[in-house]
Structures are given as C-alpha cells and as structure tokens.
Short mmCIF file of C-alpha atoms in Angstrom, two decimals:
data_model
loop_
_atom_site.label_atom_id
_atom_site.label_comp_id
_atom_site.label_asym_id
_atom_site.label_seq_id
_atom_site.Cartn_x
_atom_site.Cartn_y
_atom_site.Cartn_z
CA UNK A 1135 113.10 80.32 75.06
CA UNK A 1136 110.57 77.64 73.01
CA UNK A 1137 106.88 78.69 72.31
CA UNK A 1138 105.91 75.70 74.49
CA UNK A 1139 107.44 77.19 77.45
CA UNK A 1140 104.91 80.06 77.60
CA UNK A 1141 101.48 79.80 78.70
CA UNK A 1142 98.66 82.44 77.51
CA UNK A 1143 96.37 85.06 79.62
CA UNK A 1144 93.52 82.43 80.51
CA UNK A 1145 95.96 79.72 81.62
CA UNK A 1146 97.91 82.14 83.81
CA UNK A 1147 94.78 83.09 85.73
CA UNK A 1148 93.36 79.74 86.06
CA UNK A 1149 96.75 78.51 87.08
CA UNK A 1150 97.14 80.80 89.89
CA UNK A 1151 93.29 81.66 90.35
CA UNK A 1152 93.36 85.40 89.67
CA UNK A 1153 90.87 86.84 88.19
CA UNK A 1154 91.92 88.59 84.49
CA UNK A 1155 91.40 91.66 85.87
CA UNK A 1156 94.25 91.28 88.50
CA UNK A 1157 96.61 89.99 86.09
CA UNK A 1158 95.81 92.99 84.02
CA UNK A 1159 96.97 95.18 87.11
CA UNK A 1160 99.44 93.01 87.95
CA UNK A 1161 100.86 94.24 84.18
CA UNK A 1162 99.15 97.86 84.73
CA UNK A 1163 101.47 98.27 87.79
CA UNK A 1164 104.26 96.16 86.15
CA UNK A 1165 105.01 93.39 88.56
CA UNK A 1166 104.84 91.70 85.37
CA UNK A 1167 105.63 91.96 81.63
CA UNK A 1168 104.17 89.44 79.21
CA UNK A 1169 105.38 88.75 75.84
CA UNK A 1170 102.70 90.44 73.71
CA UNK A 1171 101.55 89.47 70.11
CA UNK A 1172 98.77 91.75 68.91
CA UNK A 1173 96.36 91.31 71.65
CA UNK A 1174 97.52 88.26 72.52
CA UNK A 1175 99.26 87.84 75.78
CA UNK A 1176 102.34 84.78 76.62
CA UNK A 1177 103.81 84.42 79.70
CA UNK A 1178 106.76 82.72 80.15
CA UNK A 1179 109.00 80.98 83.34
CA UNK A 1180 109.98 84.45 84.29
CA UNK A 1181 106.48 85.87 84.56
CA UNK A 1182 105.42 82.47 85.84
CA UNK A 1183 107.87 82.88 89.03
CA UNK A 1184 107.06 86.21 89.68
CA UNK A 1185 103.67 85.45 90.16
CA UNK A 1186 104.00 82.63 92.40
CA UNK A 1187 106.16 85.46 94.43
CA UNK A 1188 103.28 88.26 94.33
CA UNK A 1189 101.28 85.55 95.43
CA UNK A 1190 103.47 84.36 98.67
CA UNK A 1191 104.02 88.30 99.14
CA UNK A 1192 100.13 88.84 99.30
CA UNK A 1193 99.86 86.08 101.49
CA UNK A 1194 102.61 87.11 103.73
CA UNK A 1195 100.63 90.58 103.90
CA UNK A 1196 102.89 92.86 101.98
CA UNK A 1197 101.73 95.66 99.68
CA UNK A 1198 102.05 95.51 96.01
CA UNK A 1199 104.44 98.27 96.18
CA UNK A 1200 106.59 96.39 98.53
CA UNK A 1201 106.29 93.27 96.24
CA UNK A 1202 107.20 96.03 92.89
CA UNK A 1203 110.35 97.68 94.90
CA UNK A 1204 111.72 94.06 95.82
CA UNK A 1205 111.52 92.77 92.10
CA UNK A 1206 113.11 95.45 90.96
CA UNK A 1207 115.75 95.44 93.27
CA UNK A 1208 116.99 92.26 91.78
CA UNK A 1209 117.16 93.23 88.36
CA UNK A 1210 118.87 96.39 89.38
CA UNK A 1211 121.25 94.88 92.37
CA UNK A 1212 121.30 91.60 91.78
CA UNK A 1213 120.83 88.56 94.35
CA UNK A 1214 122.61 89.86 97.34
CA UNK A 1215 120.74 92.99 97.68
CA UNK A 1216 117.77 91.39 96.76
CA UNK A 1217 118.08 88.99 99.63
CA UNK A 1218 119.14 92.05 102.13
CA UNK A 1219 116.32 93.91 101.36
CA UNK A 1220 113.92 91.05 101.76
CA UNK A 1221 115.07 90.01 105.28
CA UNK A 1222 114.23 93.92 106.17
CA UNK A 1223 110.90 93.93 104.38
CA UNK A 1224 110.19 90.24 106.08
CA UNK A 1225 111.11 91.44 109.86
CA UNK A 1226 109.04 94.63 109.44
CA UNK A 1227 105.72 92.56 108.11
CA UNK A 1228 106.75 89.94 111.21
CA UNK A 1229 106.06 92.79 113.50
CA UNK A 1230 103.03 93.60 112.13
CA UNK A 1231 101.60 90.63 111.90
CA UNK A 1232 102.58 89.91 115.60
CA UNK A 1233 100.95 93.14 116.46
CA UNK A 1234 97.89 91.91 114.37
CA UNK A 1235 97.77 88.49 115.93
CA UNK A 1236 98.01 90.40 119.69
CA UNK A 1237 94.65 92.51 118.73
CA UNK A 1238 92.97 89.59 117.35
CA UNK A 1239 93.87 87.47 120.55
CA UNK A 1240 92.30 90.76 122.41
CA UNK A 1241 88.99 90.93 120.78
CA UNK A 1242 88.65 86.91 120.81
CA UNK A 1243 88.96 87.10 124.68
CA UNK A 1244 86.51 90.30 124.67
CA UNK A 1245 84.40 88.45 122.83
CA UNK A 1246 84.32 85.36 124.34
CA UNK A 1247 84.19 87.04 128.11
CA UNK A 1248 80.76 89.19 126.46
CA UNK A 1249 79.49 85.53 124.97
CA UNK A 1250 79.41 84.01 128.33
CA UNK A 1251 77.84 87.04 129.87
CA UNK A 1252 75.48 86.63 128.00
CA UNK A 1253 74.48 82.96 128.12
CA UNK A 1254 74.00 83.76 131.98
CA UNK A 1255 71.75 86.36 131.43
CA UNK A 1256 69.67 83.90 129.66
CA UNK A 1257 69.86 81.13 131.63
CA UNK A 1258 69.11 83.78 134.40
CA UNK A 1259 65.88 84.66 132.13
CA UNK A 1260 65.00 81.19 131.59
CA UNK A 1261 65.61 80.06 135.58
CA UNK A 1262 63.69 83.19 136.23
CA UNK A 1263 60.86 82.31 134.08
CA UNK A 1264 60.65 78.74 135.32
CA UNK A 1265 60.54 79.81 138.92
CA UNK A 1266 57.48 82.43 137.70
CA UNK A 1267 55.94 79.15 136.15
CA UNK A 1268 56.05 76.88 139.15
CA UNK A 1269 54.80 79.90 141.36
CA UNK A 1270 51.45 80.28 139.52
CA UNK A 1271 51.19 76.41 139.64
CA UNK A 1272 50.83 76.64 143.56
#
C-alpha cells in the first residue's frame, strides 16, 4: 500500500467530522488501528472503510460494542458470517427502532391533544375577558 493512499489524524476527523477525541476512542476501543509513526498517526483504505461503517452503525443506532463484535467477526469468520450476523444485529435494532418510533408517535399525539387544550383555555380567557370588557362598557 503507497504513502499517498493514507491520510493523517486531522484529515480523518475533518473527513468524517469527528472530533479527535472520538477517533482517539474509536482506536482506545479498537474499532480501528492506524499505522503509527512516532506520534504520528496514518490511516489507510482499511481504517477509512471502517469508519464510514461505525458511522452508518451509529446512525442506524447500534452500540459501539455491536459495531466492535461485527468487525471482528469478519476478520475472524470471514464474509458469510459476517453477513449472518449482521442481518441478526439489523432485525433486532429494526425492532427497536419501531418500538422507538411507536413511543415517539405516542407522546407527539399527547402532546399535540395537551397543545390544543390549551389554546382553548386561552381563547376561553381571552373570550372571557372581552365579554368582562364590553360588560363594564354598558
């Protein structure tokens, strides 16, 4: 693999908008393993597609233990198995994410059905306040 094929630490993070400390982590908990030279971190296509999969995992909701166990199924499995694994992992975060979406839908309708109660109590206030008004004008 060529030098020019590598990017450093800054250019990862701006590339995928992390900030250094969560690429640091990211290494900490080793979802990823950078080329090191001295101090110097290089990351290369391997590291780059990992991230962008960390990234769509996050997204998707899973855990970054989830996201390790999956990327290092492949390198211990291989493809297949990888693949198996993340059809289970993607049909259990599909059920919680329709759970999720059912308990936001809840609280939007509570929340709604509590707005509206309350714009008629203050129309209420206001009609009642109006009618006060035109009964002191008589």
């Amino acid at each position: 693999m060529s030098d020019s094929e590598y990017i450093g630490f800054k250019e990862m993070c701006a590339r995928f908008d992390v900030t250094p400390r969560t690429l640091r982590y990211y290494e900490y908990i080793e979802l990823l393993s950078p080329r090191k030279e001295g101090r110097s971190r290089f990351y290369g296509p391997r590291e780059i597609a990992r991230m962008k999969l960390i990234l769509r995992g996050r997204r998707f909701g899973f855990s970054l233990e989830d996201i390790r166990q999956w990327l290092l199924i492949y390198g211990e499995k291989g493809t297949r198995e990888q693949y198996r694994v993340w059809i289970e992992l993607a049909d259990r975060q599909l059920e919680v994410l329709r759970q999720q979406r059912e308990e936001l839908e809840a609280s939007m309708t509570e929340l709604l059905a509590l707005r509206n109660e309350t714009v008629s109590l203050l129309d209420g206030m206001a009609a009642a306040e109006t009618s006060g008004e035109a009964g002191k004008k008589g």
